mmCIF file of N, CA and C in Angstrom:
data_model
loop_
_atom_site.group_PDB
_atom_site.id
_atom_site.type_symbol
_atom_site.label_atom_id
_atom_site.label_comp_id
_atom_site.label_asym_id
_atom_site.label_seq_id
_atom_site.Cartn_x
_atom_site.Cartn_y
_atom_site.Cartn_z
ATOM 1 N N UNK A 1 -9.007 -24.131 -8.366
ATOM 2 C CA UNK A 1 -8.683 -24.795 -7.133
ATOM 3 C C UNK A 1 -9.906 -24.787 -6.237
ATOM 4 N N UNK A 2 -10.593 -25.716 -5.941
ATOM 5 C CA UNK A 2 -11.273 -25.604 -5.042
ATOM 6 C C UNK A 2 -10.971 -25.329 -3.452
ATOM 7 N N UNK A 3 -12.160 -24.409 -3.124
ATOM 8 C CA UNK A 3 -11.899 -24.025 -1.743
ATOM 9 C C UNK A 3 -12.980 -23.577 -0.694
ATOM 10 N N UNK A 4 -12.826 -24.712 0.228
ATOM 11 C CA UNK A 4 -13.842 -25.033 1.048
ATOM 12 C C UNK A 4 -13.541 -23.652 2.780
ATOM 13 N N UNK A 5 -14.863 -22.932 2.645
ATOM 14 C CA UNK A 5 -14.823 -21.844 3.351
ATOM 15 C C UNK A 5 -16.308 -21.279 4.087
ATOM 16 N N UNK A 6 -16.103 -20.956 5.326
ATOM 17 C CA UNK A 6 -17.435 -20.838 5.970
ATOM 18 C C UNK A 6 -17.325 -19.777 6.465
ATOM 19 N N UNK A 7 -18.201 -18.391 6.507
ATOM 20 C CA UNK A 7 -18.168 -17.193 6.778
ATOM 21 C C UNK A 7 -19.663 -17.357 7.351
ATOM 22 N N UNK A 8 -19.588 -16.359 8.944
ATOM 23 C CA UNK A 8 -20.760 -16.081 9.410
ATOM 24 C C UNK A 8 -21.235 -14.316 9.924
ATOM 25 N N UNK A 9 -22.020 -13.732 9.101
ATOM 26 C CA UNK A 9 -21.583 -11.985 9.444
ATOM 27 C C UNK A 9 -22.935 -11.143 9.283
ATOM 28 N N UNK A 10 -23.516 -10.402 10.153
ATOM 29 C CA UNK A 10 -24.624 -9.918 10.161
ATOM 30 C C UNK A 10 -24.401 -8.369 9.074
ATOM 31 N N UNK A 11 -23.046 -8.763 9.001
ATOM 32 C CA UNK A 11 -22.946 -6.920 8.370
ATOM 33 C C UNK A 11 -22.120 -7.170 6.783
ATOM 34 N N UNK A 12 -22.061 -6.920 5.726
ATOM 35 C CA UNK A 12 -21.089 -6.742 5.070
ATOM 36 C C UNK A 12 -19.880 -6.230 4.657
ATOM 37 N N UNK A 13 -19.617 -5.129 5.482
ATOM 38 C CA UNK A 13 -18.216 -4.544 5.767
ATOM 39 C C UNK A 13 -17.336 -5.243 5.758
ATOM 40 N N UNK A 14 -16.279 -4.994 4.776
ATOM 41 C CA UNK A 14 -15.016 -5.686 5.024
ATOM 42 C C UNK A 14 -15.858 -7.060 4.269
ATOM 43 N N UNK A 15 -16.755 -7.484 3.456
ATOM 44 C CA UNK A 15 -16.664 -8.893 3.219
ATOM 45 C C UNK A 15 -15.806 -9.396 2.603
ATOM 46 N N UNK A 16 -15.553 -10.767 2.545
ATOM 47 C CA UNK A 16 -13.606 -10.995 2.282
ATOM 48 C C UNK A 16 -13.705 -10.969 0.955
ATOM 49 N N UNK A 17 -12.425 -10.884 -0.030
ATOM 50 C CA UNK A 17 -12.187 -10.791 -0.910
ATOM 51 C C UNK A 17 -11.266 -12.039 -1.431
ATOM 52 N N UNK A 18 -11.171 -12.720 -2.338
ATOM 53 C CA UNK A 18 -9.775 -13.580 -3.240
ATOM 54 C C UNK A 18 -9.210 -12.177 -3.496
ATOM 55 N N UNK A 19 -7.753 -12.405 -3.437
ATOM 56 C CA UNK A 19 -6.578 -11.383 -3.793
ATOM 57 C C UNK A 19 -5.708 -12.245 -4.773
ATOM 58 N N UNK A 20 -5.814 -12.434 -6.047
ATOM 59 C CA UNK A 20 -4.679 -12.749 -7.134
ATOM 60 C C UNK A 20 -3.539 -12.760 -7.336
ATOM 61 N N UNK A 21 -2.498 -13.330 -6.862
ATOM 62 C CA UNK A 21 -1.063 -12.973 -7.769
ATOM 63 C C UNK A 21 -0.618 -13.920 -8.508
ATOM 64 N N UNK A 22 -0.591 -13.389 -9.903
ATOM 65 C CA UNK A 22 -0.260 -14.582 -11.098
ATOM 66 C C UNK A 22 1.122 -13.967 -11.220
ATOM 67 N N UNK A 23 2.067 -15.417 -11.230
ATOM 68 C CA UNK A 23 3.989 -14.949 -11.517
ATOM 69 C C UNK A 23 3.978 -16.376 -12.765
ATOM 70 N N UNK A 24 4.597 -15.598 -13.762
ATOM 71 C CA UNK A 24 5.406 -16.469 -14.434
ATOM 72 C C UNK A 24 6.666 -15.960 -15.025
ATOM 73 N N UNK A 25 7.058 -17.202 -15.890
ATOM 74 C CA UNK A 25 8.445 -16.613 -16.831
ATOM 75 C C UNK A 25 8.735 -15.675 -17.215
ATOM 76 N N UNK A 26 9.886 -14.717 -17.364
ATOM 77 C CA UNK A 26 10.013 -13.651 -17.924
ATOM 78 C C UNK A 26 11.086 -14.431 -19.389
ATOM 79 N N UNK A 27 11.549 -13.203 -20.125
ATOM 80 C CA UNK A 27 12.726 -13.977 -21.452
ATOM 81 C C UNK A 27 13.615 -14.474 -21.041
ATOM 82 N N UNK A 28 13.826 -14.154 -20.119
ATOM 83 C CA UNK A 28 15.446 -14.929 -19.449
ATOM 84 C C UNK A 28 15.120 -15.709 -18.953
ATOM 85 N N UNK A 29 13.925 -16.216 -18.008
ATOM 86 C CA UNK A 29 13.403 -17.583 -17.622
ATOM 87 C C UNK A 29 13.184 -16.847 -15.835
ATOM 88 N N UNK A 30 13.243 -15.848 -15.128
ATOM 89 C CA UNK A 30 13.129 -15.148 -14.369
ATOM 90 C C UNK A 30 11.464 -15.333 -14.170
ATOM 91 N N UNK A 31 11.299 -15.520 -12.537
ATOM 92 C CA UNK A 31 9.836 -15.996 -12.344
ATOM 93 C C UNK A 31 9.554 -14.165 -12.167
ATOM 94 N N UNK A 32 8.393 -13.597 -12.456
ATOM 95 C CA UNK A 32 7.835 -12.417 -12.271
ATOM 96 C C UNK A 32 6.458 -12.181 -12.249
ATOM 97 N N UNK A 33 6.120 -11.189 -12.065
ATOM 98 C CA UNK A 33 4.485 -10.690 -11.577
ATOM 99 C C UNK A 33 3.637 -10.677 -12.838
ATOM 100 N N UNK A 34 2.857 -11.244 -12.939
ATOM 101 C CA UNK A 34 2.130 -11.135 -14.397
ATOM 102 C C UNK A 34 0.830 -10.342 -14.316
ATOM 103 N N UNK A 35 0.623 -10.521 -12.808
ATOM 104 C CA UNK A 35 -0.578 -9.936 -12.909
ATOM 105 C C UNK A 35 -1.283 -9.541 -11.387
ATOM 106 N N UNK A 36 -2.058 -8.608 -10.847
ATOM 107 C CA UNK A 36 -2.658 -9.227 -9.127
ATOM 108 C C UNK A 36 -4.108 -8.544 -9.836
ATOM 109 N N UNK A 37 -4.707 -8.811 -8.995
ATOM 110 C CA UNK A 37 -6.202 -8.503 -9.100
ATOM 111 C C UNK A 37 -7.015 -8.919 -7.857
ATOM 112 N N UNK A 38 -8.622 -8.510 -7.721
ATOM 113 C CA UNK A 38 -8.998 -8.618 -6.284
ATOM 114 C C UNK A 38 -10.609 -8.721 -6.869
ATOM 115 N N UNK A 39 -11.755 -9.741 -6.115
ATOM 116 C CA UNK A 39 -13.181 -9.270 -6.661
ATOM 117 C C UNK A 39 -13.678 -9.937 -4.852
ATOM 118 N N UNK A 40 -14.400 -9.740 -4.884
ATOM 119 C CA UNK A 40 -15.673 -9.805 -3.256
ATOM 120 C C UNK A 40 -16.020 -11.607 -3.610
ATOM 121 N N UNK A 41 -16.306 -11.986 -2.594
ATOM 122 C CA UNK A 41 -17.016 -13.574 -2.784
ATOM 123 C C UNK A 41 -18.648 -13.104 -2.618
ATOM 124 N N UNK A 42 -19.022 -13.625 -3.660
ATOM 125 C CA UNK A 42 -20.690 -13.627 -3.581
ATOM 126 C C UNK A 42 -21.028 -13.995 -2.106
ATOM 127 N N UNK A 43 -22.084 -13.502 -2.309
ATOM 128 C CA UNK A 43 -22.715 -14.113 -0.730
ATOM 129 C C UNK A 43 -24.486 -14.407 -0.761
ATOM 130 N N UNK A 44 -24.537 -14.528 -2.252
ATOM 131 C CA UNK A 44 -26.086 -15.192 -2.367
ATOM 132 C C UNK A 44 -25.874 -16.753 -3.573
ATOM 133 N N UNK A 45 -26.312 -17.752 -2.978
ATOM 134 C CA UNK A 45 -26.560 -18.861 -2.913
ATOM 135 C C UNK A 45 -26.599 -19.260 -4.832
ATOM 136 N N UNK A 46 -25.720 -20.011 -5.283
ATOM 137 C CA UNK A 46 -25.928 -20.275 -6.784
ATOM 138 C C UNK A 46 -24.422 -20.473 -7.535
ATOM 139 N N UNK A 47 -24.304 -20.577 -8.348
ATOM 140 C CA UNK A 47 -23.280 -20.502 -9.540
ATOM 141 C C UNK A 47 -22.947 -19.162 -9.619
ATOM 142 N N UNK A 48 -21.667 -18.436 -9.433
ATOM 143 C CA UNK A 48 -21.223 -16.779 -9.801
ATOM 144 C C UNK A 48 -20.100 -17.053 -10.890
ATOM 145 N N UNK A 49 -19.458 -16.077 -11.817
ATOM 146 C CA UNK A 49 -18.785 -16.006 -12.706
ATOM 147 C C UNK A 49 -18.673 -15.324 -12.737
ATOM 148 N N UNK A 50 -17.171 -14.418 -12.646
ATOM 149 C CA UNK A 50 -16.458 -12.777 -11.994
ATOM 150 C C UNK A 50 -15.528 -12.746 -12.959
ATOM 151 N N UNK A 51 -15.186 -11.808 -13.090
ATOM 152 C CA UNK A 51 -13.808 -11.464 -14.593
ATOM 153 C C UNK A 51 -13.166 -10.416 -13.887
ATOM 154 N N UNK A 52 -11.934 -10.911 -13.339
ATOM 155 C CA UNK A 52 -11.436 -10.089 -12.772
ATOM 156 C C UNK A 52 -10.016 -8.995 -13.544
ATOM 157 N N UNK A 53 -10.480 -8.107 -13.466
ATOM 158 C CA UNK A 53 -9.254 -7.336 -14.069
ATOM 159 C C UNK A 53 -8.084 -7.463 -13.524
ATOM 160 N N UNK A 54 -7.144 -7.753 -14.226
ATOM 161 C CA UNK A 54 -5.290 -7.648 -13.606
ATOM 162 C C UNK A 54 -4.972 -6.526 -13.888
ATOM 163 N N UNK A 55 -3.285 -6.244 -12.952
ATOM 164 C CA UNK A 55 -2.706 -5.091 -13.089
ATOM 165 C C UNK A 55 -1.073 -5.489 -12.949
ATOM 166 N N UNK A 56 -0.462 -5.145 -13.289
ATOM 167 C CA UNK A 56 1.004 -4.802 -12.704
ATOM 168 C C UNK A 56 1.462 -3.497 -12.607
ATOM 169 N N UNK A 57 2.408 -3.323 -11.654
ATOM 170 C CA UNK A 57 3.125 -1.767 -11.204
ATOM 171 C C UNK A 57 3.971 -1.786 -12.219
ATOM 172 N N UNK A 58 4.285 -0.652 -12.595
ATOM 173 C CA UNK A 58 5.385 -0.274 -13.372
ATOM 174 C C UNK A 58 6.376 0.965 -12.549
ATOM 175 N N UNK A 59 7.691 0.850 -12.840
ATOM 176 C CA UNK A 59 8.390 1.989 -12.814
ATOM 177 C C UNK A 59 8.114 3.009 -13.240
ATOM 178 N N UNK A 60 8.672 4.289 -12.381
ATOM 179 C CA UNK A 60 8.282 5.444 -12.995
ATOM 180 C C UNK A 60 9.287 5.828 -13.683
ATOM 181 N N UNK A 61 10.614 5.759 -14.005
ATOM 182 C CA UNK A 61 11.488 6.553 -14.919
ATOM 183 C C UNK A 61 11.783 5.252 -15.941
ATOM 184 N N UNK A 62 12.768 5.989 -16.901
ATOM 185 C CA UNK A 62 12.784 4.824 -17.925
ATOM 186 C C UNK A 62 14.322 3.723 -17.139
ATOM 187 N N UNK A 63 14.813 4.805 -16.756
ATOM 188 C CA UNK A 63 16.300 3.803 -16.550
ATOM 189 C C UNK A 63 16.079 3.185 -15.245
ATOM 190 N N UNK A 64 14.612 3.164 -13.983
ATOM 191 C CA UNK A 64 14.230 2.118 -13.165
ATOM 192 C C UNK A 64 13.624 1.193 -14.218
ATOM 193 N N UNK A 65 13.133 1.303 -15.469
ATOM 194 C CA UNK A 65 12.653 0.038 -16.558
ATOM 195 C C UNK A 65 13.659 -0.629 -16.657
ATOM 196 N N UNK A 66 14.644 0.025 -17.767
ATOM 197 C CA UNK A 66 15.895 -0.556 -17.738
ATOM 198 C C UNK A 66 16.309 -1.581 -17.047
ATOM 199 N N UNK A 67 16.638 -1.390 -15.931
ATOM 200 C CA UNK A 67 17.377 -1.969 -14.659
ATOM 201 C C UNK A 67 16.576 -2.992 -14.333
ATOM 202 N N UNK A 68 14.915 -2.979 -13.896
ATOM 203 C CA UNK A 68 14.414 -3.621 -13.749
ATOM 204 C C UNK A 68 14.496 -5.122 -14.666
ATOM 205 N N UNK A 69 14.182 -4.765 -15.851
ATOM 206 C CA UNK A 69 13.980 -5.553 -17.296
ATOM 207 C C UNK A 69 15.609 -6.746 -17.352
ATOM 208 N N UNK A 70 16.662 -5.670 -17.042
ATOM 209 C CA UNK A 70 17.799 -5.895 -16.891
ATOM 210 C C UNK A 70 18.133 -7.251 -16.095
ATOM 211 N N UNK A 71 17.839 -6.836 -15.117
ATOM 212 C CA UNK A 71 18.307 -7.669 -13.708
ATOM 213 C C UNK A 71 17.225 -8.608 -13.615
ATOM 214 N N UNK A 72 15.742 -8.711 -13.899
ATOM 215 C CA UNK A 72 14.942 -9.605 -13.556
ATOM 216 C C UNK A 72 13.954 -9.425 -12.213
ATOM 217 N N UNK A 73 14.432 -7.770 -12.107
ATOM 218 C CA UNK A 73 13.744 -7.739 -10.759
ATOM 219 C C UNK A 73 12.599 -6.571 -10.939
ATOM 220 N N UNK A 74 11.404 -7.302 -11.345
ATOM 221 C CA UNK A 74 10.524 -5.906 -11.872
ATOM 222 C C UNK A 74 9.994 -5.716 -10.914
ATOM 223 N N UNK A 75 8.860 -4.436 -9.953
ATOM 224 C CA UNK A 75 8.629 -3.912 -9.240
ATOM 225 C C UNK A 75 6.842 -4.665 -8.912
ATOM 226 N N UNK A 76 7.084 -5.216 -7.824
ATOM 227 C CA UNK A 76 5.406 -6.143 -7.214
ATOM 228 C C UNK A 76 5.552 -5.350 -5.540
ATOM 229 N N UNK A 77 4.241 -5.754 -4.966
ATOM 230 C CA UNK A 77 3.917 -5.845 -3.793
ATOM 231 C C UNK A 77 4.251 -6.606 -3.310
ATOM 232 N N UNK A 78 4.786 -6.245 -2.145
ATOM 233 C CA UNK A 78 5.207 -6.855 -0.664
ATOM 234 C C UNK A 78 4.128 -7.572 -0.018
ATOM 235 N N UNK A 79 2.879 -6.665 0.321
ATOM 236 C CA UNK A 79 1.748 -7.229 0.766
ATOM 237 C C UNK A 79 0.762 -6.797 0.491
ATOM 238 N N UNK A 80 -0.474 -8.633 0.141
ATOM 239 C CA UNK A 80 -1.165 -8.508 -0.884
ATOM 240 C C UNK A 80 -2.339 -7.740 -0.143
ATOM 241 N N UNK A 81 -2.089 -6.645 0.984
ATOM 242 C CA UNK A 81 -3.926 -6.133 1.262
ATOM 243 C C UNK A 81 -3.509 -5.093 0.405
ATOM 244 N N UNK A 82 -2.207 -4.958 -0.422
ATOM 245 C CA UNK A 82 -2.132 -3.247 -1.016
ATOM 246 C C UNK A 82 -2.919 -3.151 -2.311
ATOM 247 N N UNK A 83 -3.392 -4.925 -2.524
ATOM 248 C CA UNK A 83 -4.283 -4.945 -3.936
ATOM 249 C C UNK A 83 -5.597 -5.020 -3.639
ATOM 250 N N UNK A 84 -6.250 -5.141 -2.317
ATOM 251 C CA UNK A 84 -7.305 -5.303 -1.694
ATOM 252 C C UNK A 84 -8.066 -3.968 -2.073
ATOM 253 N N UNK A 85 -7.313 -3.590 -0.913
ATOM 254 C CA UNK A 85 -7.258 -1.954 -0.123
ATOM 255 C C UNK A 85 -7.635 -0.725 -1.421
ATOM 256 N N UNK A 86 -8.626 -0.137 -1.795
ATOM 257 C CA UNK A 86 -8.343 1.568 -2.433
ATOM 258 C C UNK A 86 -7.092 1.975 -2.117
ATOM 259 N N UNK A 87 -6.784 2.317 -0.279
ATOM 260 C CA UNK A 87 -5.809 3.517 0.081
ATOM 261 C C UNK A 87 -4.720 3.595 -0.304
ATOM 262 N N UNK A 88 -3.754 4.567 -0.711
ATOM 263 C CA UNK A 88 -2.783 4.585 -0.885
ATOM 264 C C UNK A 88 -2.356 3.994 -1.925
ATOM 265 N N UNK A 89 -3.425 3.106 -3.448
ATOM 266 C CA UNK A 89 -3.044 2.611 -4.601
ATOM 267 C C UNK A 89 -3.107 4.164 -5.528
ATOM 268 N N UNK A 90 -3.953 5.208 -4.965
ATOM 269 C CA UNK A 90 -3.943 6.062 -6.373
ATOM 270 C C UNK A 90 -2.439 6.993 -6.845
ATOM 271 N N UNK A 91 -1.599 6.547 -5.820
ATOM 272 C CA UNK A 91 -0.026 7.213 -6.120
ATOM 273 C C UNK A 91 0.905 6.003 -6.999
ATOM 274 N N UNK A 92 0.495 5.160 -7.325
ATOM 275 C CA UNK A 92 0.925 3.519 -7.589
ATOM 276 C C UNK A 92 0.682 3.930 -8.841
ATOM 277 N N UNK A 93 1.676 3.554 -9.849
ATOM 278 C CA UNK A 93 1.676 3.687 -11.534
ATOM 279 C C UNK A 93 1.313 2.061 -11.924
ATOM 280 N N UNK A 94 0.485 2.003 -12.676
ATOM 281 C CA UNK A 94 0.428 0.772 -12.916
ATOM 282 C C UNK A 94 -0.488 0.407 -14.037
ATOM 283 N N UNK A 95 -0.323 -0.842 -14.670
ATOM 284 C CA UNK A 95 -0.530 -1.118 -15.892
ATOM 285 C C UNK A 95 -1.394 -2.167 -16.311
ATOM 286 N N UNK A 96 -3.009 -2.464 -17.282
ATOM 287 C CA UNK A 96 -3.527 -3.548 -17.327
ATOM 288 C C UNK A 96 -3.092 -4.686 -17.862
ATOM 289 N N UNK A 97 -3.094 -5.740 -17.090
ATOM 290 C CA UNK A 97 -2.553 -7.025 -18.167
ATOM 291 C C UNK A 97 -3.615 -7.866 -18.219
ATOM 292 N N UNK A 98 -4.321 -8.208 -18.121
ATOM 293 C CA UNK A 98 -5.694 -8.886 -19.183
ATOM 294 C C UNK A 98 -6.813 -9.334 -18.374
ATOM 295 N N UNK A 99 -7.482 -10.462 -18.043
ATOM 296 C CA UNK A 99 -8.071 -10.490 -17.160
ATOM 297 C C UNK A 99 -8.098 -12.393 -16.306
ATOM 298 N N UNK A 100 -8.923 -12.183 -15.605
ATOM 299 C CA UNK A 100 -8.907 -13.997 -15.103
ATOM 300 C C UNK A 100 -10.278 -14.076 -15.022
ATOM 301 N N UNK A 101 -10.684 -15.328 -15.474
ATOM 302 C CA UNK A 101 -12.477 -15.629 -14.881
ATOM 303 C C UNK A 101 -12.434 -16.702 -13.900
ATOM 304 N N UNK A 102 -13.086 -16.306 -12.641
ATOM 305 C CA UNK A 102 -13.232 -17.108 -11.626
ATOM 306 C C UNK A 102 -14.810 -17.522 -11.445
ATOM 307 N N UNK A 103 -14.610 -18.449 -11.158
ATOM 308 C CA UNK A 103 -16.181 -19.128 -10.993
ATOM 309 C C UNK A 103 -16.349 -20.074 -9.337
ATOM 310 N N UNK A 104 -17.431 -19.294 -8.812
ATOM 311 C CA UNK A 104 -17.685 -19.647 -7.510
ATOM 312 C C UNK A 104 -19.071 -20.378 -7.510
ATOM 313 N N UNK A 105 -19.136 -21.816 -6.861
ATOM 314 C CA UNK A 105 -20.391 -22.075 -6.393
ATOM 315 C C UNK A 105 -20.658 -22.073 -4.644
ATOM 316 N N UNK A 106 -21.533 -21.586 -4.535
ATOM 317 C CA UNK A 106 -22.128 -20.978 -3.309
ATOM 318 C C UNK A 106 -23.326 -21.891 -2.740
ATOM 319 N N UNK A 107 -23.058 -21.872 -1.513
ATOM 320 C CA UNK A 107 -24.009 -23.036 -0.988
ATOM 321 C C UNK A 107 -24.477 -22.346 0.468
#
């Protein structure tokens, strides 16, 4: 998808990030989380190509799997700075699901 964006910043702190959430089909036809992931936007001038790792949360017991799997309602984020953000992900159980390649040209 292209996406037209203008950033002006003497500092790099905080430089913005794309935040990922891929949902598709589950077996029952149930839309679900396939994947989130997060990488920095270049900020030097050219063609970039990023491979971003995915993740999904998982339940921690087997019979929240169950239920989950069950009902169609598997366990995602509410809000996407929690895939941004380090804080508060290292208590988060969660699982790799493959990756995405994004490609940025920079002007």
């Amino acid at each position: 998808f292209p996406i037209d964006i203008t950033f002006k910043s003497t500092n790099p702190f905080g430089w913005p990030q794309i935040v990922l959430s891929v949902y598709g089909p589950d077996f029952f036809g149930h839309d679900v989380v396939r994947g989130y992931g997060a990488v920095h936007v270049p900020f030097t001038p050219g063609r970039h190509k990023r491979t971003i790792p995915m993740f999904v949360p998982e339940s921690t017991s087997r019979l929240q799997q169950f239920t989950s799997w069950f009902t169609g309602r598997r366990p995602e984020f509410t809000d996407p700075r929690v895939v941004a953000q380090g804080e508060g992900r290292e208590v988060t159980r969660v699982r790799s699901q493959g990756f995405v390649t994004v490609s940025f040209n920079i002007m």
